[in-house]
């Protein structure tokens, strides 16, 4: 594993006529050939770009732009390291 970054999986449910939000911390893990999440595997050749949209402070959305569509992940920390490692791997693969 080259690096990892945490994100929050927010689930919403109704209990006793009340809306309840639950946050679970999960991780995006980057390897030499793929990025994994709790529920998906994205091979690097299928990833077109990774971006981050800051919402407030360090909170924001990490976006994986893939050949299957765009996947968003809510995070409470800027994913600078993950993006940098991804860009370095992509740059090396172009050589």
mmCIF file with all atom_site columns, C-alpha atoms in Angstrom:
data_model
loop_
_atom_site.group_PDB
_atom_site.id
_atom_site.type_symbol
_atom_site.label_atom_id
_atom_site.label_alt_id
_atom_site.label_comp_id
_atom_site.label_asym_id
_atom_site.label_entity_id
_atom_site.label_seq_id
_atom_site.pdbx_PDB_ins_code
_atom_site.Cartn_x
_atom_site.Cartn_y
_atom_site.Cartn_z
_atom_site.occupancy
_atom_site.B_iso_or_equiv
_atom_site.pdbx_formal_charge
_atom_site.auth_seq_id
_atom_site.auth_comp_id
_atom_site.auth_asym_id
_atom_site.auth_atom_id
_atom_site.pdbx_PDB_model_num
ATOM 1  C CA . UNK A 1 1  ? 0.000   0.000  0.000   1.00 0.00 ? 1  UNK A CA 1
ATOM 2  C CA . UNK A 1 2  ? 1.371   3.397  -0.982  1.00 0.00 ? 2  UNK A CA 1
ATOM 3  C CA . UNK A 1 3  ? -0.977  5.598  1.039   1.00 0.00 ? 3  UNK A CA 1
ATOM 4  C CA . UNK A 1 4  ? -4.467  5.801  2.482   1.00 0.00 ? 4  UNK A CA 1
ATOM 5  C CA . UNK A 1 5  ? -7.010  8.497  3.230   1.00 0.00 ? 5  UNK A CA 1
ATOM 6  C CA . UNK A 1 6  ? -10.069 8.413  5.466   1.00 0.00 ? 6  UNK A CA 1
ATOM 7  C CA . UNK A 1 7  ? -13.573 9.320  4.364   1.00 0.00 ? 7  UNK A CA 1
ATOM 8  C CA . UNK A 1 8  ? -16.954 9.267  6.062   1.00 0.00 ? 8  UNK A CA 1
ATOM 9  C CA . UNK A 1 9  ? -19.783 7.037  4.933   1.00 0.00 ? 9  UNK A CA 1
ATOM 10 C CA . UNK A 1 10 ? -22.981 8.754  6.047   1.00 0.00 ? 10 UNK A CA 1
ATOM 11 C CA . UNK A 1 11 ? -26.127 6.645  6.291   1.00 0.00 ? 11 UNK A CA 1
ATOM 12 C CA . UNK A 1 12 ? -29.561 7.947  7.028   1.00 0.00 ? 12 UNK A CA 1
ATOM 13 C CA . UNK A 1 13 ? -32.398 6.005  8.577   1.00 0.00 ? 13 UNK A CA 1
ATOM 14 C CA . UNK A 1 14 ? -35.783 6.655  10.096  1.00 0.00 ? 14 UNK A CA 1
ATOM 15 C CA . UNK A 1 15 ? -36.387 5.351  13.598  1.00 0.00 ? 15 UNK A CA 1
ATOM 16 C CA . UNK A 1 16 ? -39.467 6.147  15.668  1.00 0.00 ? 16 UNK A CA 1
ATOM 17 C CA . UNK A 1 17 ? -40.464 8.803  13.135  1.00 0.00 ? 17 UNK A CA 1
ATOM 18 C CA . UNK A 1 18 ? -37.087 10.538 13.583  1.00 0.00 ? 18 UNK A CA 1
ATOM 19 C CA . UNK A 1 19 ? -34.348 10.902 11.005  1.00 0.00 ? 19 UNK A CA 1
ATOM 20 C CA . UNK A 1 20 ? -30.994 9.586  12.251  1.00 0.00 ? 20 UNK A CA 1
ATOM 21 C CA . UNK A 1 21 ? -27.613 10.090 10.579  1.00 0.00 ? 21 UNK A CA 1
ATOM 22 C CA . UNK A 1 22 ? -24.746 7.720  11.260  1.00 0.00 ? 22 UNK A CA 1
ATOM 23 C CA . UNK A 1 23 ? -21.160 8.394  10.223  1.00 0.00 ? 23 UNK A CA 1
ATOM 24 C CA . UNK A 1 24 ? -18.699 5.540  9.741   1.00 0.00 ? 24 UNK A CA 1
ATOM 25 C CA . UNK A 1 25 ? -15.034 6.186  9.017   1.00 0.00 ? 25 UNK A CA 1
ATOM 26 C CA . UNK A 1 26 ? -13.706 4.173  6.090   1.00 0.00 ? 26 UNK A CA 1
ATOM 27 C CA . UNK A 1 27 ? -10.519 4.313  4.052   1.00 0.00 ? 27 UNK A CA 1
ATOM 28 C CA . UNK A 1 28 ? -9.437  4.799  0.467   1.00 0.00 ? 28 UNK A CA 1
ATOM 29 C CA . UNK A 1 29 ? -6.233  2.835  -0.071  1.00 0.00 ? 29 UNK A CA 1
ATOM 30 C CA . UNK A 1 30 ? -3.868  3.373  -2.980  1.00 0.00 ? 30 UNK A CA 1
ATOM 31 C CA . UNK A 1 31 ? -1.680  0.615  -4.354  1.00 0.00 ? 31 UNK A CA 1
ATOM 32 C CA . UNK A 1 32 ? 0.625   0.578  -7.383  1.00 0.00 ? 32 UNK A CA 1
ATOM 33 C CA . UNK A 1 33 ? -2.161  -0.617 -9.687  1.00 0.00 ? 33 UNK A CA 1
ATOM 34 C CA . UNK A 1 34 ? -5.454  0.189  -7.952  1.00 0.00 ? 34 UNK A CA 1
ATOM 35 C CA . UNK A 1 35 ? -7.410  2.235  -5.441  1.00 0.00 ? 35 UNK A CA 1
ATOM 36 C CA . UNK A 1 36 ? -9.741  0.421  -3.070  1.00 0.00 ? 36 UNK A CA 1
ATOM 37 C CA . UNK A 1 37 ? -12.604 1.632  -0.904  1.00 0.00 ? 37 UNK A CA 1
ATOM 38 C CA . UNK A 1 38 ? -14.857 -0.281 1.472   1.00 0.00 ? 38 UNK A CA 1
ATOM 39 C CA . UNK A 1 39 ? -17.056 -1.347 -1.429  1.00 0.00 ? 39 UNK A CA 1
ATOM 40 C CA . UNK A 1 40 ? -15.178 -0.787 -4.721  1.00 0.00 ? 40 UNK A CA 1
ATOM 41 C CA . UNK A 1 41 ? -11.928 -1.494 -6.520  1.00 0.00 ? 41 UNK A CA 1
ATOM 42 C CA . UNK A 1 42 ? -10.747 1.020  -9.122  1.00 0.00 ? 42 UNK A CA 1
ATOM 43 C CA . UNK A 1 43 ? -7.812  0.028  -11.303 1.00 0.00 ? 43 UNK A CA 1
ATOM 44 C CA . UNK A 1 44 ? -5.530  2.961  -12.061 1.00 0.00 ? 44 UNK A CA 1
ATOM 45 C CA . UNK A 1 45 ? -5.897  2.542  -15.821 1.00 0.00 ? 45 UNK A CA 1
ATOM 46 C CA . UNK A 1 46 ? -9.642  3.214  -15.320 1.00 0.00 ? 46 UNK A CA 1
ATOM 47 C CA . UNK A 1 47 ? -9.104  6.387  -13.260 1.00 0.00 ? 47 UNK A CA 1
ATOM 48 C CA . UNK A 1 48 ? -9.029  9.556  -15.344 1.00 0.00 ? 48 UNK A CA 1
ATOM 49 C CA . UNK A 1 49 ? -8.426  12.053 -12.526 1.00 0.00 ? 49 UNK A CA 1
ATOM 50 C CA . UNK A 1 50 ? -8.754  12.695 -8.797  1.00 0.00 ? 50 UNK A CA 1
ATOM 51 C CA . UNK A 1 51 ? -9.978  16.047 -7.514  1.00 0.00 ? 51 UNK A CA 1
ATOM 52 C CA . UNK A 1 52 ? -11.028 17.670 -4.249  1.00 0.00 ? 52 UNK A CA 1
ATOM 53 C CA . UNK A 1 53 ? -13.732 20.261 -3.649  1.00 0.00 ? 53 UNK A CA 1
ATOM 54 C CA . UNK A 1 54 ? -13.328 22.111 -0.367  1.00 0.00 ? 54 UNK A CA 1
ATOM 55 C CA . UNK A 1 55 ? -16.640 22.817 1.402   1.00 0.00 ? 55 UNK A CA 1
ATOM 56 C CA . UNK A 1 56 ? -15.595 24.464 4.689   1.00 0.00 ? 56 UNK A CA 1
ATOM 57 C CA . UNK A 1 57 ? -12.300 24.307 6.510   1.00 0.00 ? 57 UNK A CA 1
ATOM 58 C CA . UNK A 1 58 ? -10.787 20.918 5.749   1.00 0.00 ? 58 UNK A CA 1
ATOM 59 C CA . UNK A 1 59 ? -14.141 19.270 4.967   1.00 0.00 ? 59 UNK A CA 1
ATOM 60 C CA . UNK A 1 60 ? -14.969 18.518 1.386   1.00 0.00 ? 60 UNK A CA 1
ATOM 61 C CA . UNK A 1 61 ? -15.545 15.941 -1.316  1.00 0.00 ? 61 UNK A CA 1
ATOM 62 C CA . UNK A 1 62 ? -12.891 13.782 -2.923  1.00 0.00 ? 62 UNK A CA 1
ATOM 63 C CA . UNK A 1 63 ? -13.881 12.837 -6.466  1.00 0.00 ? 63 UNK A CA 1
ATOM 64 C CA . UNK A 1 64 ? -12.609 9.846  -8.415  1.00 0.00 ? 64 UNK A CA 1
ATOM 65 C CA . UNK A 1 65 ? -13.217 10.483 -12.114 1.00 0.00 ? 65 UNK A CA 1
ATOM 66 C CA . UNK A 1 66 ? -13.314 7.037  -13.729 1.00 0.00 ? 66 UNK A CA 1
ATOM 67 C CA . UNK A 1 67 ? -14.338 5.387  -16.969 1.00 0.00 ? 67 UNK A CA 1
ATOM 68 C CA . UNK A 1 68 ? -17.427 4.145  -15.042 1.00 0.00 ? 68 UNK A CA 1
ATOM 69 C CA . UNK A 1 69 ? -18.431 7.622  -13.833 1.00 0.00 ? 69 UNK A CA 1
ATOM 70 C CA . UNK A 1 70 ? -17.571 9.996  -11.004 1.00 0.00 ? 70 UNK A CA 1
ATOM 71 C CA . UNK A 1 71 ? -17.500 8.683  -7.424  1.00 0.00 ? 71 UNK A CA 1
ATOM 72 C CA . UNK A 1 72 ? -17.606 11.108 -4.492  1.00 0.00 ? 72 UNK A CA 1
ATOM 73 C CA . UNK A 1 73 ? -16.355 10.620 -0.948  1.00 0.00 ? 73 UNK A CA 1
ATOM 74 C CA . UNK A 1 74 ? -16.983 13.021 1.951   1.00 0.00 ? 74 UNK A CA 1
ATOM 75 C CA . UNK A 1 75 ? -13.790 13.651 3.892   1.00 0.00 ? 75 UNK A CA 1
ATOM 76 C CA . UNK A 1 76 ? -12.827 15.803 6.842   1.00 0.00 ? 76 UNK A CA 1
ATOM 77 C CA . UNK A 1 77 ? -9.178  16.144 5.800   1.00 0.00 ? 77 UNK A CA 1
ATOM 78 C CA . UNK A 1 78 ? -7.616  17.402 2.593   1.00 0.00 ? 78 UNK A CA 1
ATOM 79 C CA . UNK A 1 79 ? -6.394  14.471 0.443   1.00 0.00 ? 79 UNK A CA 1
ATOM 80 C CA . UNK A 1 80 ? -3.230  16.206 -0.783  1.00 0.00 ? 80 UNK A CA 1
ATOM 81 C CA . UNK A 1 81 ? -0.998  13.156 -0.253  1.00 0.00 ? 81 UNK A CA 1
ATOM 82 C CA . UNK A 1 82 ? -3.368  10.792 -2.081  1.00 0.00 ? 82 UNK A CA 1
ATOM 83 C CA . UNK A 1 83 ? -3.645  13.160 -5.053  1.00 0.00 ? 83 UNK A CA 1
ATOM 84 C CA . UNK A 1 84 ? 0.119   13.687 -5.182  1.00 0.00 ? 84 UNK A CA 1
ATOM 85 C CA . UNK A 1 85 ? 0.880   9.948  -5.135  1.00 0.00 ? 85 UNK A CA 1
ATOM 86 C CA . UNK A 1 86 ? -1.736  9.349  -7.848  1.00 0.00 ? 86 UNK A CA 1
ATOM 87 C CA . UNK A 1 87 ? -0.214  12.064 -10.067 1.00 0.00 ? 87 UNK A CA 1
ATOM 88 C CA . UNK A 1 88 ? 3.293   10.629 -9.580  1.00 0.00 ? 88 UNK A CA 1
ATOM 89 C CA . UNK A 1 89 ? 2.128   7.140  -10.586 1.00 0.00 ? 89 UNK A CA 1
ATOM 90 C CA . UNK A 1 90 ? 0.307   8.475  -13.654 1.00 0.00 ? 90 UNK A CA 1
ATOM 91 C CA . UNK A 1 91 ? 3.383   10.477 -14.651 1.00 0.00 ? 91 UNK A CA 1
ATOM 92 C CA . UNK A 1 92 ? 5.612   7.397  -14.352 1.00 0.00 ? 92 UNK A CA 1
ATOM 93 C CA . UNK A 1 93 ? 3.225   5.318  -16.455 1.00 0.00 ? 93 UNK A CA 1
ATOM 94 C CA . UNK A 1 94 ? 3.487   7.840  -19.317 1.00 0.00 ? 94 UNK A CA 1
ATOM 95 C CA . UNK A 1 95 ? 7.243   7.316  -19.617 1.00 0.00 ? 95 UNK A CA 1
#
